[in-house]
PDB file of C-alpha atoms in Angstrom:
ATOM      1  CA  SER A  77     -12.808  -2.594  -1.179  1.00  0.00           C
ATOM      2  CA  GLN A  78     -11.537   0.941  -1.161  1.00  0.00           C
ATOM      3  CA  GLN A  79     -12.215   2.958   2.604  1.00  0.00           C
ATOM      4  CA  GLY A  80     -12.486   6.338   0.717  1.00  0.00           C
ATOM      5  CA  GLU A  81     -12.013   8.874  -2.002  1.00  0.00           C
ATOM      6  CA  GLU A  82      -9.005  11.028  -3.161  1.00  0.00           C
ATOM      7  CA  ASP A  83      -9.253  14.622  -4.710  1.00  0.00           C
ATOM      8  CA  PRO A  84      -8.234  15.352  -7.153  1.00  0.00           C
ATOM      9  CA  GLN A  85      -7.444  12.457  -8.837  1.00  0.00           C
ATOM     10  CA  ALA A  86      -5.168  14.421 -11.185  1.00  0.00           C
ATOM     11  CA  LEU A  87      -3.340  17.689 -10.495  1.00  0.00           C
ATOM     12  CA  SER A  88      -0.655  18.806 -12.932  1.00  0.00           C
ATOM     13  CA  ILE A  89       1.496  21.966 -11.156  1.00  0.00           C
ATOM     14  CA  GLN A  90       4.657  23.683 -12.200  1.00  0.00           C
ATOM     15  CA  GLU A  91       8.331  23.408 -10.380  1.00  0.00           C
ATOM     16  CA  GLY A  92       7.978  25.491  -7.307  1.00  0.00           C
ATOM     17  CA  GLU A  93       4.412  25.542  -6.580  1.00  0.00           C
ATOM     18  CA  ASN A  94       2.680  23.811  -3.605  1.00  0.00           C
ATOM     19  CA  ALA A  95       0.515  20.746  -4.308  1.00  0.00           C
ATOM     20  CA  THR A  96      -2.114  19.977  -2.230  1.00  0.00           C
ATOM     21  CA  MET A  97      -4.316  16.433  -2.148  1.00  0.00           C
ATOM     22  CA  ASN A  98      -7.373  15.379  -0.220  1.00  0.00           C
ATOM     23  CA  CYS A  99      -8.452  11.763   1.070  1.00  0.00           C
ATOM     24  CA  SER A 100     -11.996  11.488   2.852  1.00  0.00           C
ATOM     25  CA  TYR A 101     -12.647   8.256   4.524  1.00  0.00           C
ATOM     26  CA  LYS A 102     -15.449   6.219   5.910  1.00  0.00           C
ATOM     27  CA  THR A 103     -14.806   4.625   9.050  1.00  0.00           C
ATOM     28  CA  SER A 104     -13.536   5.211  12.493  1.00  0.00           C
ATOM     29  CA  ILE A 105      -9.789   4.491  12.203  1.00  0.00           C
ATOM     30  CA  ASN A 106      -6.827   4.050  14.167  1.00  0.00           C
ATOM     31  CA  ASN A 107      -4.121   6.258  12.231  1.00  0.00           C
ATOM     32  CA  LEU A 108      -4.318   7.496   8.496  1.00  0.00           C
ATOM     33  CA  GLN A 109      -1.051   7.086   6.788  1.00  0.00           C
ATOM     34  CA  TRP A 110       0.103   8.629   3.115  1.00  0.00           C
ATOM     35  CA  TYR A 111       2.242   6.662   0.596  1.00  0.00           C
ATOM     36  CA  ARG A 112       4.155   7.481  -3.012  1.00  0.00           C
ATOM     37  CA  GLN A 113       4.591   5.085  -5.527  1.00  0.00           C
ATOM     38  CA  ASN A 114       6.739   5.857  -9.153  1.00  0.00           C
ATOM     39  CA  SER A 115       4.596   4.468 -12.099  1.00  0.00           C
ATOM     40  CA  GLY A 116       4.573   0.421 -11.492  1.00  0.00           C
ATOM     41  CA  ARG A 117       6.752  -0.035  -8.806  1.00  0.00           C
ATOM     42  CA  GLY A 118       6.472   0.066  -5.131  1.00  0.00           C
ATOM     43  CA  LEU A 119       4.538   1.929  -2.275  1.00  0.00           C
ATOM     44  CA  VAL A 120       7.254   3.794  -0.293  1.00  0.00           C
ATOM     45  CA  HIS A 121       5.750   5.178   3.551  1.00  0.00           C
ATOM     46  CA  LEU A 122       5.932   9.495   3.860  1.00  0.00           C
ATOM     47  CA  ILE A 123       4.013  10.116   7.079  1.00  0.00           C
ATOM     48  CA  LEU A 124       1.813   8.429   9.327  1.00  0.00           C
ATOM     49  CA  ILE A 125      -0.857  10.531  11.552  1.00  0.00           C
ATOM     50  CA  ARG A 126      -2.518   9.077  14.274  1.00  0.00           C
ATOM     51  CA  SER A 127      -6.494   9.294  15.188  1.00  0.00           C
ATOM     52  CA  ASN A 128      -5.962  12.054  17.874  1.00  0.00           C
ATOM     53  CA  GLU A 129      -3.245  13.965  16.115  1.00  0.00           C
ATOM     54  CA  ARG A 130      -4.308  17.377  13.917  1.00  0.00           C
ATOM     55  CA  GLU A 131      -1.234  18.119  12.353  1.00  0.00           C
ATOM     56  CA  LYS A 132       2.053  16.571  11.184  1.00  0.00           C
ATOM     57  CA  HIS A 133       4.697  18.029   9.642  1.00  0.00           C
ATOM     58  CA  SER A 134       7.866  16.193   7.423  1.00  0.00           C
ATOM     59  CA  GLY A 135      10.244  18.297   5.711  1.00  0.00           C
ATOM     60  CA  ARG A 136       8.435  19.674   3.000  1.00  0.00           C
ATOM     61  CA  LEU A 137       5.318  17.598   3.730  1.00  0.00           C
ATOM     62  CA  ARG A 138       2.147  18.685   6.016  1.00  0.00           C
ATOM     63  CA  VAL A 139      -0.552  16.656   6.614  1.00  0.00           C
ATOM     64  CA  THR A 140      -4.036  17.155   8.684  1.00  0.00           C
ATOM     65  CA  LEU A 141      -6.375  15.446   9.938  1.00  0.00           C
ATOM     66  CA  ASP A 142     -10.436  16.220  10.424  1.00  0.00           C
ATOM     67  CA  THR A 143     -11.812  12.548  12.394  1.00  0.00           C
ATOM     68  CA  SER A 144     -15.360  15.032  12.469  1.00  0.00           C
ATOM     69  CA  LYS A 145     -15.031  15.606   8.659  1.00  0.00           C
ATOM     70  CA  LYS A 146     -13.445  12.101   7.762  1.00  0.00           C
ATOM     71  CA  SER A 147     -10.826  13.459   6.197  1.00  0.00           C
ATOM     72  CA  SER A 148      -6.929  14.457   5.363  1.00  0.00           C
ATOM     73  CA  SER A 149      -5.193  16.624   3.463  1.00  0.00           C
ATOM     74  CA  LEU A 150      -1.472  16.389   1.998  1.00  0.00           C
ATOM     75  CA  LEU A 151       0.532  18.998   1.024  1.00  0.00           C
ATOM     76  CA  ILE A 152       3.727  19.316  -0.827  1.00  0.00           C
ATOM     77  CA  THR A 153       5.171  22.367  -0.216  1.00  0.00           C
ATOM     78  CA  ALA A 154       8.086  23.752  -3.004  1.00  0.00           C
ATOM     79  CA  SER A 155       7.548  21.012  -5.193  1.00  0.00           C
ATOM     80  CA  ARG A 156      10.072  19.810  -7.660  1.00  0.00           C
ATOM     81  CA  ALA A 157       9.924  17.448 -10.592  1.00  0.00           C
ATOM     82  CA  ALA A 158      10.974  14.637  -8.729  1.00  0.00           C
ATOM     83  CA  ASP A 159       7.534  14.777  -6.839  1.00  0.00           C
ATOM     84  CA  THR A 160       5.522  13.560 -10.024  1.00  0.00           C
ATOM     85  CA  ALA A 161       4.602   9.969  -8.993  1.00  0.00           C
ATOM     86  CA  SER A 162       1.142   8.619  -7.510  1.00  0.00           C
ATOM     87  CA  TYR A 163       0.424   9.677  -3.788  1.00  0.00           C
ATOM     88  CA  PHE A 164      -2.339   7.513  -1.643  1.00  0.00           C
ATOM     89  CA  CYS A 165      -3.800   7.910   1.877  1.00  0.00           C
ATOM     90  CA  ALA A 166      -4.188   4.910   3.518  1.00  0.00           C
ATOM     91  CA  THR A 167      -6.238   4.119   6.705  1.00  0.00           C
ATOM     92  CA  ASP A 168      -6.047   1.842   9.470  1.00  0.00           C
ATOM     93  CA  ALA A 169      -9.602   1.447  10.327  1.00  0.00           C
ATOM     94  CA  GLU A 170     -10.335   0.303  13.972  1.00  0.00           C
ATOM     95  CA  ASN A 171     -11.048  -3.644  14.823  1.00  0.00           C
ATOM     96  CA  ALA A 172      -9.765  -4.045  11.162  1.00  0.00           C
ATOM     97  CA  GLY A 173      -7.300  -6.453  12.325  1.00  0.00           C
ATOM     98  CA  ASN A 174      -3.528  -5.501  10.575  1.00  0.00           C
ATOM     99  CA  MET A 175      -4.511  -4.177   7.762  1.00  0.00           C
ATOM    100  CA  LEU A 176      -3.968  -0.746   5.505  1.00  0.00           C
ATOM    101  CA  THR A 177      -7.021   0.085   2.886  1.00  0.00           C
ATOM    102  CA  PHE A 178      -6.092   3.044   0.407  1.00  0.00           C
ATOM    103  CA  GLY A 179      -7.444   5.129  -1.180  1.00  0.00           C
ATOM    104  CA  GLY A 180      -8.184   5.960  -5.227  1.00  0.00           C
ATOM    105  CA  GLY A 181      -4.655   7.828  -5.728  1.00  0.00           C
ATOM    106  CA  THR A 182      -3.909  11.180  -6.525  1.00  0.00           C
ATOM    107  CA  ARG A 183      -1.309  11.253 -10.194  1.00  0.00           C
ATOM    108  CA  LEU A 184       0.840  14.480  -9.215  1.00  0.00           C
ATOM    109  CA  MET A 185       2.548  15.703 -12.561  1.00  0.00           C
ATOM    110  CA  VAL A 186       4.938  18.380 -11.623  1.00  0.00           C
ATOM    111  CA  LYS A 187       6.353  20.521 -14.675  1.00  0.00           C
ATOM    112  CA  PRO A 188       9.787  21.830 -14.323  1.00  0.00           C
TER     113      PRO A 188
ATOM    114  CA  ASP B  83      18.075  -4.045   6.422  1.00  0.00           C
ATOM    115  CA  THR B  84      14.541  -1.884   5.697  1.00  0.00           C
ATOM    116  CA  GLU B  85      14.037  -3.532   2.334  1.00  0.00           C
ATOM    117  CA  VAL B  86      11.539  -6.308   1.459  1.00  0.00           C
ATOM    118  CA  THR B  87      12.589  -8.297  -2.019  1.00  0.00           C
ATOM    119  CA  GLN B  88      10.274  -9.656  -4.546  1.00  0.00           C
ATOM    120  CA  THR B  89      10.884 -12.224  -7.222  1.00  0.00           C
ATOM    121  CA  PRO B  90      10.548 -12.419  -9.964  1.00  0.00           C
ATOM    122  CA  LYS B  91      10.355  -8.501 -10.711  1.00  0.00           C
ATOM    123  CA  HIS B  92       8.438  -9.828 -13.898  1.00  0.00           C
ATOM    124  CA  LEU B  93       6.224 -13.005 -14.688  1.00  0.00           C
ATOM    125  CA  VAL B  94       4.628 -14.300 -17.763  1.00  0.00           C
ATOM    126  CA  MET B  95       2.379 -17.084 -17.343  1.00  0.00           C
ATOM    127  CA  GLY B  96       0.062 -18.850 -19.519  1.00  0.00           C
ATOM    128  CA  MET B  97      -3.223 -20.295 -18.338  1.00  0.00           C
ATOM    129  CA  THR B  98      -2.252 -24.036 -17.420  1.00  0.00           C
ATOM    130  CA  ASN B  99       1.194 -23.109 -15.528  1.00  0.00           C
ATOM    131  CA  LYS B 100       1.643 -23.143 -12.100  1.00  0.00           C
ATOM    132  CA  LYS B 101       4.092 -20.012 -10.506  1.00  0.00           C
ATOM    133  CA  SER B 102       5.033 -18.769  -7.436  1.00  0.00           C
ATOM    134  CA  LEU B 103       5.803 -15.171  -5.883  1.00  0.00           C
ATOM    135  CA  LYS B 104       8.335 -14.583  -3.180  1.00  0.00           C
ATOM    136  CA  CYS B 105       8.737 -12.298  -0.627  1.00  0.00           C
ATOM    137  CA  GLU B 106      11.399 -12.027   1.694  1.00  0.00           C
ATOM    138  CA  GLN B 107      12.072  -9.248   4.587  1.00  0.00           C
ATOM    139  CA  HIS B 108      14.748  -9.253   7.765  1.00  0.00           C
ATOM    140  CA  MET B 109      12.862  -6.804   9.790  1.00  0.00           C
ATOM    141  CA  GLY B 110      11.403  -8.622  12.272  1.00  0.00           C
ATOM    142  CA  HIS B 111       8.134  -7.412  11.169  1.00  0.00           C
ATOM    143  CA  ARG B 112       5.378 -10.441  12.065  1.00  0.00           C
ATOM    144  CA  ALA B 113       2.417  -9.212  10.041  1.00  0.00           C
ATOM    145  CA  MET B 114       3.138  -9.516   6.413  1.00  0.00           C
ATOM    146  CA  TYR B 115       0.757  -8.448   3.268  1.00  0.00           C
ATOM    147  CA  TRP B 116      -0.192  -9.305  -0.295  1.00  0.00           C
ATOM    148  CA  TYR B 117      -1.925  -7.050  -2.373  1.00  0.00           C
ATOM    149  CA  LYS B 118      -3.145  -6.523  -6.274  1.00  0.00           C
ATOM    150  CA  GLN B 119      -2.858  -3.387  -8.124  1.00  0.00           C
ATOM    151  CA  LYS B 120      -4.263  -2.820 -11.513  1.00  0.00           C
ATOM    152  CA  ALA B 121      -3.227  -0.086 -14.018  1.00  0.00           C
ATOM    153  CA  LYS B 122      -3.951   3.431 -12.484  1.00  0.00           C
ATOM    154  CA  LYS B 123      -5.854   2.109  -9.783  1.00  0.00           C
ATOM    155  CA  PRO B 124      -5.005   1.392  -5.981  1.00  0.00           C
ATOM    156  CA  PRO B 125      -3.668  -1.462  -4.343  1.00  0.00           C
ATOM    157  CA  GLU B 126      -6.631  -4.133  -3.181  1.00  0.00           C
ATOM    158  CA  LEU B 127      -5.670  -6.012  -0.512  1.00  0.00           C
ATOM    159  CA  MET B 128      -5.856  -9.886  -1.083  1.00  0.00           C
ATOM    160  CA  PHE B 129      -3.950 -11.453   2.093  1.00  0.00           C
ATOM    161  CA  VAL B 130      -2.526 -10.960   5.537  1.00  0.00           C
ATOM    162  CA  TYR B 131      -0.512 -12.733   7.706  1.00  0.00           C
ATOM    163  CA  SER B 132      -0.363 -12.375  11.575  1.00  0.00           C
ATOM    164  CA  TYR B 133       2.660 -14.414  13.057  1.00  0.00           C
ATOM    165  CA  GLU B 134       2.763 -16.454   9.813  1.00  0.00           C
ATOM    166  CA  LYS B 135      -0.973 -17.247  10.484  1.00  0.00           C
ATOM    167  CA  LEU B 136      -3.740 -16.063   7.706  1.00  0.00           C
ATOM    168  CA  SER B 137      -5.638 -13.451   9.152  1.00  0.00           C
ATOM    169  CA  ILE B 138      -7.500 -12.116   6.604  1.00  0.00           C
ATOM    170  CA  ASN B 139      -8.291 -13.218   3.160  1.00  0.00           C
ATOM    171  CA  GLU B 140     -10.475 -10.949   0.976  1.00  0.00           C
ATOM    172  CA  SER B 141     -12.606 -13.099  -0.693  1.00  0.00           C
ATOM    173  CA  VAL B 142      -9.706 -13.961  -3.272  1.00  0.00           C
ATOM    174  CA  PRO B 143     -10.599 -16.784  -5.563  1.00  0.00           C
ATOM    175  CA  SER B 144      -8.630 -20.378  -4.992  1.00  0.00           C
ATOM    176  CA  ARG B 145      -6.381 -19.979  -7.646  1.00  0.00           C
ATOM    177  CA  PHE B 146      -4.435 -17.891  -5.578  1.00  0.00           C
ATOM    178  CA  SER B 147      -3.029 -19.363  -2.459  1.00  0.00           C
ATOM    179  CA  PRO B 148      -0.687 -17.796   0.284  1.00  0.00           C
ATOM    180  CA  GLU B 149       2.036 -19.370   2.490  1.00  0.00           C
ATOM    181  CA  CYS B 150       3.899 -18.416   4.985  1.00  0.00           C
ATOM    182  CA  PRO B 151       6.861 -20.792   5.656  1.00  0.00           C
ATOM    183  CA  ASN B 152       8.691 -18.551   8.652  1.00  0.00           C
ATOM    184  CA  SER B 153       8.732 -15.386   9.689  1.00  0.00           C
ATOM    185  CA  SER B 154      11.089 -13.783   6.835  1.00  0.00           C
ATOM    186  CA  LEU B 155       9.099 -15.719   4.314  1.00  0.00           C
ATOM    187  CA  LEU B 156       5.665 -14.954   2.068  1.00  0.00           C
ATOM    188  CA  ASN B 157       4.998 -16.890  -0.637  1.00  0.00           C
ATOM    189  CA  LEU B 158       1.813 -16.976  -3.082  1.00  0.00           C
ATOM    190  CA  HIS B 159       1.117 -19.851  -5.117  1.00  0.00           C
ATOM    191  CA  LEU B 160      -0.753 -19.116  -8.858  1.00  0.00           C
ATOM    192  CA  HIS B 161      -2.239 -21.720 -10.823  1.00  0.00           C
ATOM    193  CA  ALA B 162      -5.207 -21.564 -13.319  1.00  0.00           C
ATOM    194  CA  LEU B 163      -4.792 -17.737 -13.463  1.00  0.00           C
ATOM    195  CA  GLN B 164      -6.944 -15.899 -16.070  1.00  0.00           C
ATOM    196  CA  PRO B 165      -5.730 -12.580 -18.627  1.00  0.00           C
ATOM    197  CA  GLU B 166      -8.191 -10.392 -15.963  1.00  0.00           C
ATOM    198  CA  ASP B 167      -5.566 -11.814 -13.147  1.00  0.00           C
ATOM    199  CA  SER B 168      -2.938  -9.469 -14.385  1.00  0.00           C
ATOM    200  CA  ALA B 169      -1.209  -6.936 -12.406  1.00  0.00           C
ATOM    201  CA  LEU B 170       1.110  -5.575 -10.126  1.00  0.00           C
ATOM    202  CA  TYR B 171       1.205  -7.951  -7.162  1.00  0.00           C
ATOM    203  CA  LEU B 172       2.950  -6.649  -3.783  1.00  0.00           C
ATOM    204  CA  CYS B 173       4.166  -7.686  -0.603  1.00  0.00           C
ATOM    205  CA  ALA B 174       4.320  -5.699   2.465  1.00  0.00           C
ATOM    206  CA  SER B 175       5.117  -6.121   6.046  1.00  0.00           C
ATOM    207  CA  SER B 176       4.792  -4.509   9.524  1.00  0.00           C
ATOM    208  CA  GLN B 177       5.010  -4.302  12.970  1.00  0.00           C
ATOM    209  CA  VAL B 178       2.224  -5.910  14.293  1.00  0.00           C
ATOM    210  CA  GLY B 179      -0.149  -3.472  15.717  1.00  0.00           C
ATOM    211  CA  LYS B 180      -1.052  -3.938  20.049  1.00  0.00           C
ATOM    212  CA  SER B 181      -2.467  -0.940  21.181  1.00  0.00           C
ATOM    213  CA  PRO B 182      -5.350   0.480  18.656  1.00  0.00           C
ATOM    214  CA  VAL B 183      -4.626   4.006  19.619  1.00  0.00           C
ATOM    215  CA  LEU B 184      -0.831   3.848  19.414  1.00  0.00           C
ATOM    216  CA  ALA B 185      -0.197   1.034  17.081  1.00  0.00           C
ATOM    217  CA  ARG B 186       2.528   2.250  13.796  1.00  0.00           C
ATOM    218  CA  LEU B 187       1.495   0.188  11.247  1.00  0.00           C
ATOM    219  CA  GLU B 188       3.737   2.000   8.439  1.00  0.00           C
ATOM    220  CA  ALA B 189       3.768  -0.666   5.927  1.00  0.00           C
ATOM    221  CA  PHE B 190       7.423  -1.676   3.558  1.00  0.00           C
ATOM    222  CA  PHE B 191       6.488  -2.434   0.460  1.00  0.00           C
ATOM    223  CA  GLY B 192       8.122  -4.403  -2.265  1.00  0.00           C
ATOM    224  CA  GLN B 193       8.814  -3.257  -5.650  1.00  0.00           C
ATOM    225  CA  GLY B 194       6.633  -5.518  -6.767  1.00  0.00           C
ATOM    226  CA  THR B 195       6.022  -8.423  -9.561  1.00  0.00           C
ATOM    227  CA  ARG B 196       4.404  -7.486 -13.111  1.00  0.00           C
ATOM    228  CA  LEU B 197       2.236 -10.300 -13.492  1.00  0.00           C
ATOM    229  CA  THR B 198       0.873 -11.105 -17.026  1.00  0.00           C
ATOM    230  CA  VAL B 199      -1.077 -13.783 -17.904  1.00  0.00           C
ATOM    231  CA  VAL B 200      -1.461 -15.014 -21.575  1.00  0.00           C
TER     232      VAL B 200
END
């Protein structure tokens, strides 16, 4: 079952612009993760933010987490054409055992 | 070695065939997963193995039969599938979370098997 929704479903920007994707979820979580998927291939882990953290950075990525609103955002700064992919948030829910539940995903296209 | 290797990459099978998907990792991870992904949809969890024991079955039809022969291998046996089972099947592995707050469940995914049922 899908834990939450991602917004927008699709995003098209020019190279150099910033891209912001949002994720909402429904249950209490231990952590939230963001993954990237190039077309028809496996998922690559980008960043993990724990439930007691509010913001995390990794290179050009910035993730925020608001547990009161049950939402997270992923910001990619200075986007590149190579960032074109689908981005998914995934939650590790409390009392859910070892499982990740994925949001619907945002398809990002970065035009050169 | 941070790879999860899935074979085959592509598989076409008839509805009466029996086939198996294979997944292998050598990262010492004791949790392994099967996900199913349809086009333009998120991955949907099918099965979770923890310490080689099936811990989660997300109400998957019995025509899908998982097997975890040892801590490095995960198989998915397929029998009498339907055309609607055509999808990308993803295997993943992770450490087993021990503490809810400190658990780090970064999952490593294979490249998937593209399955077509005809």
